[in-house]
Amino acid sequence: MSGKTLQLIQDDPWLTPYGNAIEGRYNFVVEKEKEITQNGAQSLSDFSSGYLYFGLHRRQNGWFFCEWAPNATAIYLIGTFNNWEKNENYRLIKTENGNWEILLPEVSIHHLDLYKLLVEWEGGYGERIPAWCRRVVQDEQTKIFSAQVWEPEKTYTFGNENFNPQTSPLLIYECHIGMASQDEKTGTYEEFRKNILPRIAGDGYNAIQIMAIQEHPYYGSFGYHVSSFFAASSRFGTPDELKRLIDDAHGMGIAVIMDIVHSHAVKNEAEGLGCFDGSGYQYFHTGARREHSIWDSLCFDYGKNEVLHFLLSNCKFWLEEYHFDGFRFDGVTSMLYYSHGSGEDFTNYGDYYNGRQDGDAIAYLTLANKLIHEVNPKAVTIAEEVSGMPGLATRVENGGYGFDYRMAMNIPDFWIKTLKEKKDEDWHPSAIWWETTNRRKEEKTISYAESHDQALVGDKTIVFWLMDAEMYWHMQVGDPNFRVERGMALHKMIRLVTATTINGGYLNFMGNEFGHPEWIDFPREGNGWSYKYARRQWDLVDNPNLKYHFLGDFDREMLRLIRSVKDFQATSIQKIGDNDRDQILAYMRNDLVFVFNFNPVQSFTGYGFLVPEGKYKVALNTDDKRFGGNGLNDNTMEHFTQPDKLYENEKKGWLKLYIPARSAIVLKKNRNT
């Protein structure tokens, strides 16, 4: 670092005692980049272009195939084109660095042919799906997976080439293609494009975060046990159909973020990389570090340049080939620590710099972020990380890891803990304020009340914690029920306080905006392979006679309000009221005043807040009848501040409000007053 302290440390003096560790990690990344780019002889993007060479490619003079398998003694292409038989005409030639290659006549292979590799090694052999293949399909009868040639005569051409993601703020709709269907089946890219994208755009979200894109053999893994990293899951449709989905999303102004899994890989050998060349450690660690005992998966060895080449090329591939606008990196905590974060306390800075961090994994993540923004400067990267590692969403040149955002994972944990353990009268606004605004000032976060994690079997969504079985019987409009009314009121308030305290973006999981009932449970032996709970019941929110639409309508208006303020996430946020006894919380952003009354029984009349003097009008009201509320406030009323001589010089006055129990109101100042 030539004697200059990194900006990360300058911004947070409490990191000074750990300066050597932070700068050592930074310098390690610098040296690793020099190593893999041959001291700058090539760019990081050049190094990460392996997908253009490895795998199966159609050339002018035929078909070229290349695979890296250093432990193999012989490799053959087998498939429908040679009756799946070992044939010397399809034997690969070993070149340098453990690479194997073959050039075949054009007539040898055709579009939609199925194929695999027959890999031999000292003492054994096995059929393998190529590591770099771009399409994998499963036979409906045998359930066997095979690679498939995808070279149609006419490939998809993108129409929205110069799409620019809108990130001010980033409003993310987390989704899963397969379970987006209303019917009890696996949904498709085409169905999602036609039926769900218009909903998302109409609701005001400007980004989707798609789960389970990379091919995975077990549907119920939610896409987190990946087998083929370059193949878009064929259970949802074809590569061209995914490209059309992304292109249409861009046409609607929606960025498409991929939930990418580079933290581990499925253990399967026939479908995945588990024992690709017979060694068991080609892509993964040896010994005790090879297996992730909690996730029952395999851990990449990020210290190998070949693994860096594979994973970095994977990042570039999805950006270039499919026009994804960025990534949400899954399981970052597991990558950062030798312990995968299990059993760690993370109660002080020393826990982040105690020698138990995986420097190779950290280098990979940093280089991945640098690469992604080199390939597409407008790309978005998000870290799913629970430990709170400083600098995760700080620029690489400042000593950070280079992510644009980190997930504010403390917020959903707080809400679930509150719902499980606290009575309504014990909800403290000071705690709510702390959890929703507690973050490093130099790092942008994605706030969310709940994601897919809270919807899985074994847990409950927020709406289920609030209403439980009552929502099965009392969601008809005009059917009063205390538990349902309480649940709807708090559902709106929880989302409003979470979404309007953001400093980066906001995320919602598909269907949770309207209180989708029940959990998520993918087809499995234990439920008779049923799709009943692996779908979304859109007819609930579409039915005007059911209360679900009140929650959906509120979510739409909440996002409209947020988007009405330029760079909402960057506006200063100022607390103007915080009373745990009354359970009142109030804060300001720009010209908006947000007031929450979490008190379950007491409404307040003439409750005062000191704000800039002027006239205020209601911009949003959770108690509005059109959102299923009681309509106790007159939304057309204008509210004028009352002067106070003590604050005349500051041009502030008292805003006196009526605040019904379990409600929130947003007021907007008239700029002309």
XYZ file of C-alpha atoms in Angstrom:
673
model
C 0.000 0.000 0.000
C 3.026 2.310 -0.247
C 2.327 3.773 3.180
C -1.170 5.104 2.406
C -3.951 3.930 4.726
C -6.895 2.344 2.951
C -10.069 4.421 2.814
C -11.979 1.643 4.603
C -9.811 2.196 7.680
C -9.928 5.981 7.363
C -13.725 5.861 7.364
C -13.813 3.659 10.462
C -10.967 4.381 12.933
C -12.081 1.394 15.040
C -10.546 -0.758 12.316
C -7.086 0.769 12.840
C -5.853 -2.021 15.182
C -6.597 -4.496 12.386
C -4.968 -2.432 9.652
C -2.243 -4.981 8.959
C -4.806 -7.751 8.439
C -6.995 -5.585 6.191
C -4.103 -4.287 4.122
C -2.589 -7.766 3.956
C -5.846 -9.093 2.554
C -5.986 -6.211 0.050
C -2.405 -6.789 -1.080
C -3.066 -10.514 -1.463
C -5.885 -9.729 -3.898
C -3.636 -7.340 -5.826
C -0.937 -9.988 -6.148
C -3.429 -12.697 -7.106
C -4.807 -10.508 -9.891
C -1.276 -9.885 -11.161
C -0.627 -13.613 -11.132
C -3.682 -14.657 -13.121
C -3.429 -11.740 -15.577
C 0.308 -12.257 -16.077
C 1.166 -8.866 -14.602
C -1.452 -7.122 -16.679
C -0.590 -8.770 -19.996
C -4.268 -9.615 -20.175
C -7.301 -8.149 -18.452
C -9.286 -9.866 -15.727
C -12.074 -10.169 -18.296
C -9.714 -11.921 -20.713
C -8.747 -14.422 -18.009
C -12.442 -15.047 -17.307
C -13.431 -16.069 -20.834
C -13.009 -19.830 -20.444
C -16.555 -20.531 -21.602
C -15.536 -19.378 -25.090
C -13.039 -22.245 -25.283
C -14.099 -25.016 -22.916
C -17.213 -27.087 -23.573
C -18.806 -27.837 -26.942
C -18.591 -25.222 -29.702
C -19.599 -25.160 -33.312
C -16.757 -23.978 -35.554
C -16.546 -23.351 -39.287
C -14.648 -26.595 -39.705
C -16.843 -28.707 -37.407
C -17.382 -29.200 -33.688
C -14.714 -28.427 -31.100
C -14.855 -29.746 -27.555
C -12.502 -29.113 -24.636
C -12.513 -30.206 -20.986
C -10.138 -29.813 -18.037
C -9.579 -33.129 -16.259
C -5.965 -33.435 -15.018
C -6.416 -36.821 -13.314
C -8.039 -38.535 -16.304
C -6.171 -41.115 -18.356
C -8.653 -41.144 -21.253
C -11.858 -39.316 -22.200
C -14.479 -40.186 -24.834
C -17.515 -38.282 -26.075
C -20.549 -40.552 -25.977
C -24.113 -39.741 -26.929
C -27.048 -40.273 -29.231
C -24.724 -39.590 -32.172
C -22.694 -42.786 -31.503
C -25.268 -44.906 -29.649
C -23.629 -44.051 -26.314
C -20.735 -46.337 -27.136
C -17.034 -45.894 -26.486
C -15.584 -45.099 -29.893
C -12.003 -44.229 -30.815
C -13.285 -41.661 -33.314
C -14.661 -39.713 -30.361
C -11.604 -40.024 -28.123
C -10.208 -36.724 -26.829
C -6.535 -35.824 -27.074
C -4.699 -34.675 -23.958
C -2.900 -31.356 -24.417
C -1.250 -29.164 -21.770
C -2.336 -28.266 -18.216
C -4.659 -31.250 -17.937
C -6.840 -30.169 -20.872
C -8.444 -32.606 -23.295
C -9.642 -31.662 -26.799
C -11.318 -33.049 -29.898
C -12.354 -31.665 -33.282
C -15.199 -33.480 -35.031
C -16.772 -33.105 -38.489
C -19.916 -30.979 -38.605
C -22.063 -33.968 -39.581
C -21.076 -35.810 -36.378
C -23.250 -33.810 -33.990
C -26.633 -32.134 -34.333
C -28.894 -29.758 -32.447
C -30.716 -31.548 -29.565
C -28.314 -34.497 -29.499
C -27.700 -35.854 -26.006
C -24.158 -36.487 -24.834
C -21.828 -37.133 -21.921
C -18.188 -37.850 -21.290
C -16.833 -41.275 -20.503
C -13.921 -40.402 -18.232
C -11.302 -42.996 -17.337
C -8.750 -42.705 -14.549
C -6.291 -44.977 -12.838
C -8.403 -47.740 -11.332
C -11.820 -46.622 -12.514
C -14.123 -44.794 -14.919
C -17.472 -43.010 -14.995
C -19.937 -41.181 -17.190
C -19.841 -37.442 -16.568
C -21.788 -34.399 -17.707
C -19.234 -31.882 -19.071
C -18.393 -29.195 -16.519
C -18.780 -26.342 -19.019
C -21.913 -27.586 -20.820
C -24.668 -25.039 -21.372
C -27.706 -27.263 -21.318
C -28.686 -30.326 -19.285
C -31.958 -32.226 -19.610
C -33.548 -35.044 -17.628
C -35.229 -38.043 -19.208
C -38.805 -38.205 -17.925
C -38.826 -42.005 -17.724
C -35.332 -42.896 -16.478
C -34.773 -39.593 -14.585
C -31.194 -39.637 -15.908
C -29.566 -36.291 -16.695
C -27.573 -35.712 -19.899
C -25.974 -32.755 -21.607
C -27.837 -31.587 -24.698
C -26.534 -29.827 -27.784
C -28.238 -26.457 -28.110
C -27.415 -24.986 -31.508
C -30.701 -23.970 -33.182
C -30.526 -22.563 -36.696
C -31.868 -19.244 -35.424
C -30.716 -18.118 -31.991
C -32.411 -15.457 -29.893
C -31.439 -11.848 -30.629
C -31.782 -9.344 -27.809
C -33.764 -6.211 -28.566
C -32.922 -4.116 -25.510
C -29.144 -3.979 -25.826
C -28.540 -0.748 -23.906
C -30.636 -1.411 -20.828
C -29.660 0.676 -17.810
C -30.815 -0.703 -14.425
C -32.615 1.815 -12.247
C -31.175 1.565 -8.747
C -32.442 4.741 -7.080
C -33.669 2.902 -5.155
C -33.401 -0.759 -6.099
C -36.790 -2.417 -5.511
C -36.367 -6.175 -5.861
C -38.998 -8.840 -6.419
C -37.368 -12.129 -5.385
C -38.874 -14.948 -7.423
C -38.664 -18.585 -8.433
C -39.736 -19.491 -11.967
C -40.965 -22.985 -11.130
C -43.233 -22.027 -8.258
C -44.629 -18.911 -9.944
C -47.408 -20.913 -11.540
C -50.971 -20.864 -10.231
C -51.305 -24.529 -11.162
C -49.859 -27.454 -9.231
C -46.870 -27.995 -11.509
C -43.469 -26.581 -12.424
C -43.860 -23.161 -14.012
C -41.949 -22.135 -17.129
C -39.903 -19.181 -18.373
C -42.632 -18.425 -20.906
C -45.429 -18.472 -18.332
C -43.436 -16.215 -16.055
C -42.687 -13.827 -18.904
C -46.303 -13.579 -19.994
C -48.132 -13.749 -16.666
C -45.842 -12.608 -13.860
C -43.577 -9.943 -15.341
C -46.542 -7.606 -16.042
C -47.650 -7.996 -12.405
C -44.199 -7.090 -11.134
C -43.945 -4.061 -13.387
C -47.449 -2.945 -12.443
C -46.648 -3.233 -8.760
C -43.694 -0.866 -9.132
C -40.677 -3.135 -8.684
C -37.694 -2.293 -10.887
C -35.723 -5.513 -10.430
C -36.301 -9.222 -10.135
C -33.941 -11.591 -8.357
C -34.386 -15.036 -9.872
C -33.581 -18.119 -7.858
C -32.628 -21.603 -9.087
C -31.343 -20.692 -12.560
C -28.194 -22.826 -12.507
C -29.034 -26.465 -13.171
C -29.626 -28.575 -10.079
C -30.636 -32.240 -9.967
C -33.001 -32.009 -6.988
C -35.867 -29.560 -7.513
C -36.528 -29.311 -3.777
C -33.063 -27.876 -3.114
C -34.474 -24.460 -4.118
C -31.580 -24.319 -6.598
C -28.838 -24.193 -3.975
C -27.226 -27.568 -4.794
C -25.888 -26.746 -8.245
C -24.576 -29.435 -10.582
C -24.023 -27.627 -13.905
C -22.909 -24.055 -13.407
C -23.185 -22.874 -17.027
C -26.565 -24.482 -17.760
C -29.847 -22.649 -17.248
C -32.275 -25.098 -15.659
C -34.110 -26.932 -18.430
C -37.047 -27.828 -16.174
C -38.307 -24.269 -16.803
C -37.710 -24.193 -20.564
C -35.040 -23.479 -23.158
C -32.092 -21.060 -23.109
C -33.802 -18.877 -25.710
C -36.942 -18.663 -23.584
C -34.893 -17.439 -20.617
C -33.219 -14.859 -22.852
C -36.598 -13.646 -24.071
C -37.800 -13.355 -20.474
C -34.796 -11.199 -19.584
C -35.188 -9.107 -22.735
C -38.879 -8.482 -22.028
C -38.066 -7.552 -18.434
C -35.597 -4.975 -19.708
C -38.282 -3.624 -22.009
C -40.448 -3.066 -18.918
C -37.632 -1.286 -17.082
C -36.936 -4.279 -14.850
C -33.357 -5.339 -14.057
C -32.743 -9.083 -13.802
C -30.451 -10.241 -11.000
C -29.377 -13.863 -10.765
C -29.104 -15.724 -7.486
C -25.677 -17.247 -8.128
C -24.291 -20.121 -6.062
C -20.487 -20.213 -5.874
C -20.276 -21.016 -2.181
C -20.555 -24.779 -2.669
C -21.625 -27.485 -5.132
C -23.793 -30.585 -5.091
C -21.999 -33.806 -4.087
C -23.452 -35.801 -7.000
C -20.849 -37.463 -9.193
C -22.958 -38.516 -12.184
C -24.603 -35.079 -12.556
C -22.095 -32.731 -10.935
C -18.412 -32.114 -10.293
C -18.100 -34.287 -7.193
C -15.597 -36.759 -8.671
C -15.306 -35.482 -12.210
C -11.880 -36.853 -13.142
C -11.761 -39.551 -10.481
C -9.725 -37.519 -8.019
C -12.500 -36.050 -5.880
C -10.497 -32.870 -5.370
C -10.273 -31.434 -8.884
C -12.446 -28.426 -8.007
C -12.688 -28.949 -4.270
C -10.629 -29.087 -1.109
C -9.091 -32.302 0.134
C -9.516 -33.782 3.587
C -11.841 -32.317 6.192
C -12.422 -29.108 4.234
C -13.879 -30.913 1.213
C -17.406 -31.341 2.564
C -19.755 -28.759 4.022
C -21.249 -30.833 6.827
C -24.231 -28.541 7.413
C -25.237 -28.201 3.773
C -24.216 -31.734 2.690
C -22.282 -30.313 -0.248
C -18.734 -29.774 -1.509
C -16.536 -26.719 -0.907
C -14.579 -25.143 -3.756
C -10.827 -24.712 -3.371
C -10.547 -21.018 -4.248
C -6.769 -21.246 -3.932
C -6.530 -23.037 -7.278
C -6.216 -20.750 -10.275
C -8.172 -23.286 -12.349
C -11.096 -22.933 -9.928
C -10.836 -19.140 -10.118
C -10.864 -19.467 -13.896
C -13.989 -21.647 -13.782
C -15.978 -19.478 -11.364
C -14.927 -16.088 -12.760
C -15.743 -17.322 -16.262
C -19.119 -18.381 -14.912
C -19.833 -14.838 -13.729
C -18.888 -13.355 -17.085
C -20.849 -16.005 -18.989
C -24.197 -15.154 -17.397
C -23.607 -11.437 -17.985
C -22.578 -11.812 -21.617
C -24.646 -14.758 -22.814
C -27.944 -14.045 -21.027
C -27.647 -10.309 -20.276
C -28.236 -10.688 -16.554
C -27.768 -7.366 -14.788
C -25.852 -8.727 -11.830
C -25.833 -11.264 -9.060
C -26.908 -11.939 -5.530
C -24.096 -14.114 -4.191
C -25.478 -16.838 -1.957
C -23.750 -18.119 1.180
C -21.021 -15.483 1.424
C -20.620 -16.030 5.171
C -19.865 -19.683 4.502
C -17.115 -18.628 2.106
C -15.471 -16.052 4.366
C -14.666 -18.320 7.308
C -13.055 -21.731 7.685
C -15.909 -22.521 10.088
C -18.471 -21.383 7.467
C -19.641 -19.009 10.208
C -20.968 -21.860 12.343
C -20.396 -21.361 16.062
C -18.896 -17.894 15.591
C -20.147 -15.016 17.758
C -19.137 -11.942 15.705
C -19.552 -9.645 18.688
C -16.511 -7.421 18.049
C -14.116 -6.451 15.276
C -11.550 -8.940 16.494
C -13.842 -11.766 15.381
C -13.349 -10.660 11.768
C -9.561 -10.622 11.915
C -8.599 -13.569 14.119
C -6.924 -15.711 11.485
C -9.958 -17.904 10.879
C -10.859 -16.200 7.610
C -10.375 -17.886 4.233
C -8.081 -15.541 2.329
C -8.464 -17.482 -0.927
C -12.271 -17.237 -0.826
C -12.050 -13.550 0.042
C -9.736 -13.002 -2.911
C -12.176 -14.791 -5.207
C -15.137 -12.675 -4.067
C -13.134 -9.468 -4.481
C -11.940 -10.440 -7.958
C -15.468 -11.535 -8.913
C -16.823 -8.111 -8.047
C -14.015 -6.403 -9.906
C -14.587 -8.593 -12.961
C -18.369 -8.118 -12.992
C -18.040 -4.346 -12.948
C -15.301 -4.512 -15.574
C -17.595 -6.467 -17.900
C -20.627 -4.292 -17.102
C -20.050 -1.110 -15.063
C -23.818 -0.882 -14.510
C -24.072 -4.375 -13.022
C -25.426 -4.924 -9.510
C -23.812 -7.257 -6.961
C -25.376 -8.183 -3.630
C -23.852 -10.217 -0.810
C -25.958 -12.548 1.311
C -23.829 -12.343 4.444
C -24.844 -12.620 8.086
C -21.668 -11.994 10.084
C -21.396 -8.283 9.323
C -17.878 -8.418 7.848
C -16.698 -4.781 7.488
C -15.998 -3.563 3.977
C -18.126 -6.124 2.180
C -20.020 -3.438 0.240
C -17.087 -1.052 -0.060
C -15.157 -0.369 -3.267
C -12.188 -2.635 -3.935
C -9.772 0.284 -4.326
C -10.833 1.509 -0.883
C -9.977 -1.808 0.707
C -13.388 -3.439 0.425
C -14.734 -6.543 -1.271
C -16.499 -4.602 -4.015
C -20.136 -5.586 -3.553
C -22.673 -2.860 -4.338
C -25.020 -3.983 -1.555
C -25.208 -6.367 1.355
C -28.398 -8.023 2.561
C -29.654 -6.534 5.856
C -30.252 -9.999 7.270
C -30.739 -8.694 10.793
C -34.081 -7.119 9.869
C -36.100 -10.252 8.995
C -34.544 -12.038 11.963
C -35.705 -9.180 14.171
C -39.269 -9.278 12.855
C -39.623 -13.034 13.269
C -38.120 -12.899 16.755
C -40.509 -10.075 17.679
C -43.539 -11.950 16.350
C -42.534 -15.163 18.099
C -41.473 -13.794 21.469
C -43.072 -10.425 22.204
C -46.565 -9.337 23.096
C -47.923 -6.423 21.095
C -47.575 -4.075 24.044
C -43.849 -4.913 24.232
C -43.017 -3.771 20.714
C -40.527 -0.963 21.295
C -40.118 1.623 18.524
C -36.556 2.314 19.671
C -35.665 -1.308 18.869
C -37.458 -1.140 15.518
C -35.555 2.024 14.640
C -32.237 0.490 15.671
C -32.698 -2.672 13.639
C -33.903 -0.955 10.471
C -31.211 1.742 10.470
C -28.239 -0.010 12.101
C -25.666 -0.315 9.297
C -22.263 0.899 8.283
C -22.684 4.354 6.793
C -20.326 3.665 3.888
C -22.117 0.461 2.836
C -25.443 0.206 1.038
C -27.849 -2.500 2.145
C -30.926 -4.304 0.842
C -33.598 -4.157 3.538
C -36.378 -6.715 3.696
C -38.999 -7.917 6.134
C -38.908 -11.482 4.832
C -37.448 -13.413 1.920
C -37.889 -16.997 0.759
C -36.112 -18.167 3.936
C -39.054 -17.274 6.154
C -41.504 -19.032 3.836
C -39.970 -22.514 3.875
C -41.449 -25.501 5.661
C -40.358 -25.387 9.295
C -40.806 -21.627 9.513
C -43.682 -19.205 8.998
C -44.189 -16.140 6.872
C -44.959 -12.888 8.648
C -48.608 -13.092 7.682
C -48.833 -16.611 9.135
C -47.220 -15.535 12.404
C -49.789 -12.740 12.557
C -52.957 -14.590 11.533
C -52.225 -18.319 11.597
C -55.213 -20.526 10.716
C -57.674 -17.620 11.019
C -56.663 -16.524 7.516
C -58.211 -19.711 6.115
C -61.657 -18.724 7.300
C -61.871 -14.943 7.659
C -60.251 -13.336 4.613
C -63.556 -12.500 2.951
C -64.270 -8.794 2.665
C -66.929 -7.892 5.204
C -66.061 -10.746 7.556
C -64.698 -9.075 10.710
C -62.123 -10.994 12.703
C -59.839 -9.502 15.330
C -56.785 -11.626 14.547
C -57.026 -11.023 10.806
C -57.556 -7.280 11.259
C -54.593 -7.071 13.633
C -52.500 -9.105 11.182
C -53.338 -6.939 8.213
C -52.589 -3.751 10.140
C -49.189 -4.959 11.343
C -48.320 -6.549 8.000
C -48.600 -3.135 6.352
C -46.752 -1.331 9.143
C -43.855 -3.814 9.188
C -43.362 -3.414 5.468
C -43.703 0.349 5.519
C -41.100 0.910 8.230
C -38.724 -1.585 6.594
C -39.065 -0.168 3.076
C -38.885 3.505 4.020
C -35.748 3.318 6.176
C -33.592 1.893 3.369
C -30.203 3.247 2.385
C -29.890 1.121 -0.743
C -32.796 -1.070 -1.733
C -35.801 -3.107 -0.653
C -36.648 -6.752 -1.343
C -39.868 -8.736 -1.231
C -40.379 -12.420 -1.949
C -42.948 -13.373 -4.573
C -46.461 -13.327 -3.146
C -45.530 -12.089 0.309
C -46.604 -8.575 -0.649
C -50.237 -9.708 -0.517
C -49.842 -12.119 2.386
C -49.662 -15.372 0.443
C -50.893 -18.105 2.791
C -49.010 -21.210 3.821
C -45.385 -22.224 3.499
C -43.253 -23.400 0.595
C -42.793 -27.138 0.279
C -41.404 -28.568 -2.922
C -42.450 -32.002 -4.211
C -40.728 -34.715 -2.211
C -41.322 -38.230 -0.995
C -42.619 -36.968 2.359
C -45.526 -35.077 0.765
C -46.341 -37.545 -1.980
C -44.454 -35.462 -4.566
C -47.145 -32.795 -4.352
C -46.916 -29.345 -5.940
C -49.672 -27.933 -3.740
C -47.285 -25.770 -1.717
C -44.752 -25.091 -4.491
C -46.864 -22.549 -6.371
C -48.382 -19.088 -5.965
C -52.131 -18.572 -5.685
C -52.483 -15.354 -7.692
C -56.264 -15.725 -7.766
C -56.307 -14.711 -4.090
C -54.979 -11.211 -4.744
C -57.022 -10.902 -7.932
C -60.300 -11.585 -6.127
C -61.897 -8.271 -5.009
C -63.994 -10.190 -2.487
C -60.929 -11.317 -0.535
C -58.783 -9.157 1.744
C -55.511 -10.183 0.095
C -55.948 -7.468 -2.503
C -55.898 -4.822 0.256
C -52.348 -5.840 1.133
C -51.327 -6.010 -2.518
C -52.826 -2.578 -3.199
C -50.987 -1.128 -0.217
C -47.664 -2.590 -1.384
C -48.158 -1.012 -4.794
C -48.929 2.412 -3.321
C -45.994 2.150 -0.909
C -43.587 1.572 -3.792
C -45.201 4.368 -5.780
C -44.556 6.731 -2.886
C -40.920 5.657 -2.601
C -40.336 6.047 -6.330
C -41.902 9.496 -6.298
C -38.844 10.836 -4.445
C -35.677 11.143 -6.510
C -32.923 8.968 -5.017
C -35.149 8.159 -2.060
C -32.580 5.780 -0.579
C -29.939 8.528 -0.504
C -32.069 11.160 1.245
C -31.139 11.880 4.837
C -33.258 10.167 7.459
C -33.996 11.976 10.721
C -35.825 10.574 13.714
C -38.335 13.108 15.073
C -40.214 10.944 17.561
C -39.423 7.836 19.571
C -41.525 6.910 22.591
C -41.446 3.298 23.800
C -44.134 3.900 26.404
C -46.623 5.178 23.832
C -45.114 2.939 21.130
C -44.774 5.850 18.735
C -42.054 6.189 16.077
C -41.669 9.099 13.649
C -38.998 10.150 11.186
C -38.517 12.385 8.154
C -37.020 11.842 4.718
C -36.952 14.760 2.305
C -40.497 16.261 2.427
C -42.074 13.130 3.880
C -43.017 12.544 7.516
C -43.534 8.923 8.607
C -45.522 8.340 11.805
C -46.166 4.897 13.340
C -48.365 3.981 16.278
C -47.551 0.384 17.244
C -49.758 0.658 20.327
C -52.337 -2.155 20.110
C -55.115 -0.347 22.003
C -54.452 3.364 22.409
C -55.052 6.005 19.776
C -53.607 9.467 20.281
C -55.128 12.863 19.556
C -52.978 15.935 19.016
C -49.692 13.997 19.217
C -46.981 16.522 18.380
C -43.850 16.313 16.232
C -41.396 19.124 15.587
C -40.979 19.489 11.825
C -40.208 22.212 9.268
C -43.069 24.676 9.350
C -45.663 24.554 6.623
C -48.622 22.602 5.284
C -48.727 18.803 5.097
C -51.084 16.448 3.298
C -51.608 12.714 3.690
C -49.576 10.741 1.133
C -50.235 7.239 2.469
C -52.284 5.806 5.302
C -52.223 2.156 6.397
C -55.654 2.638 8.007
C -57.211 3.729 4.714
C -60.359 1.742 3.907
C -59.020 0.984 0.430
C -56.239 -0.957 2.173
C -58.617 -2.802 4.484
C -58.313 -0.304 7.353
C -60.930 1.417 9.466
C -60.639 4.798 7.785
C -60.442 6.711 11.060
C -58.444 9.575 9.543
C -59.663 12.021 6.928
C -57.026 11.744 4.203
C -58.203 14.943 2.534
C -57.447 17.060 5.592
C -54.556 19.524 5.395
C -52.287 19.677 8.428
C -50.612 22.957 9.370
C -47.728 23.280 11.786
C -48.275 25.299 14.954
C -45.570 27.860 15.722
C -43.245 27.641 18.719
C -41.157 30.688 19.645
C -38.321 28.436 20.765
C -37.872 27.194 17.211
C -38.718 30.318 15.196
C -35.139 30.726 13.984
C -35.069 27.113 12.807
C -38.377 27.623 10.996
C -39.892 24.643 12.761
C -43.307 24.113 14.252
C -45.446 21.418 15.853
C -47.388 19.027 13.690
C -50.303 17.778 15.803
C -51.840 14.542 14.592
C -54.514 12.018 15.383
C -52.856 8.587 15.238
C -55.145 5.553 15.529
C -53.851 2.441 17.249
C -51.927 0.018 15.021
C -51.622 2.387 12.122
C -49.074 4.447 10.238
C -49.449 7.610 8.240
C -47.158 9.359 5.782
C -47.520 13.085 5.237
C -45.908 15.183 2.543
C -44.930 18.817 2.996
C -46.175 21.312 0.463
C -42.978 22.909 -0.848
C -44.747 26.183 -1.439
C -45.394 26.684 2.285
